[in-house]
Amino acid sequence: MKSAQVLTSALFLLVVSVSAPAHALGGKEKKADPPGHAKAAPADKRAQAPTPDKGRKAEKVAPAPATRRVAQAPKPVPAREAKAVPNRSAKASPSPMARTQQVKTSPPARGRAVARPAPAAAARPVPVSTAVRQQRAQVEQRRAVQYRTRLDQQYRLGQQRAAQMQQQKHLAQYRAQQQYLAQLRAQQLRLQANRNYYNDPYVTAVPVYRYAYSGYTRETNQYGADVLRQAVNDGYQEGVRFGQADRQDGLSPNFQNNYAYQDANYGYAGNYVDQSDYNYYFRQGFQRGYNDGYYSRSQYGSTLANGSSSILANLLTTILGLTSLR
């Protein structure tokens, strides 16, 4: 029993003697670790909490990578937020001034695009009102009635003049007079036909021309201007014919002595212009046609392929003196 206790005590002392150096060595190793960790710790602390100077340098350098990323792969900006986003790529733009000018001039360009139809709409003729149409229709009807009465009188007077020419043996004048009376007779028949004055295109057309003669100024539309052109041309043709007739009959040149010049209603239908206006322009053409016919020349006009005569276009424009209202 005692020997066992002695053996146990010996083993205990042996274990204590062996573990004591190991514990001392382990203590030394544990004490060596903190310096190693202490040296690594400041490095981590410097990386996580940089000094103020290095922090300011990092702030200056930090935007550079962000700028490169935006320049390389810019994100699409919504249209509503385009004005709020700073123009980071302005330095890379080839022409910043052109872009600025384009932004400034875009709104006026859109404004002009909207306003372009306005002049066309303003230039468009204003439709004739119902009151104006009724007034013009009444004027046309009254003009036709008055001309019908006047034409009947002129036709009877023309027949009397034709009888005198026949008695005086002025055969060329008589033939020219008969042709003239035939035209007046055709005009009488046309005036007897019924007309719808209210639906006539003349009453709905706006005035586009102004003309003046003998101190009077008139305004008319395209239909009235065509009638005035017809008056000058018809007058020129009849003047040529009566001038040739007077020369063939051996009469002295006198265009005012001819019945056609005095009547001056050849070709008039009693519409669109006053009879006095038609008579004036007919006589302007007749006078020039008579001189060309009597002297066998083409000073004021020319002969067409069908044998009829026509006044020169530039002279026609001068005689009419039409001025555009547009």
Short mmCIF file of C-alpha atoms in Angstrom, two decimals, residues 133 137 196-204:
data_model
loop_
_atom_site.label_atom_id
_atom_site.label_comp_id
_atom_site.label_asym_id
_atom_site.label_seq_id
_atom_site.Cartn_x
_atom_site.Cartn_y
_atom_site.Cartn_z
CA ARG A 133 -74.44 86.73 -103.22
CA ALA A 137 -77.54 88.18 -108.21
CA ASN A 196 -80.28 81.16 -112.33
CA TYR A 197 -78.45 84.28 -111.24
CA TYR A 198 -78.02 83.16 -107.63
CA ASN A 199 -76.08 80.01 -108.64
CA ASP A 200 -73.96 81.77 -111.25
CA PRO A 201 -70.24 81.27 -110.47
CA TYR A 202 -69.67 85.00 -110.83
CA VAL A 203 -71.71 85.86 -107.72
CA THR A 204 -69.62 83.56 -105.49
#
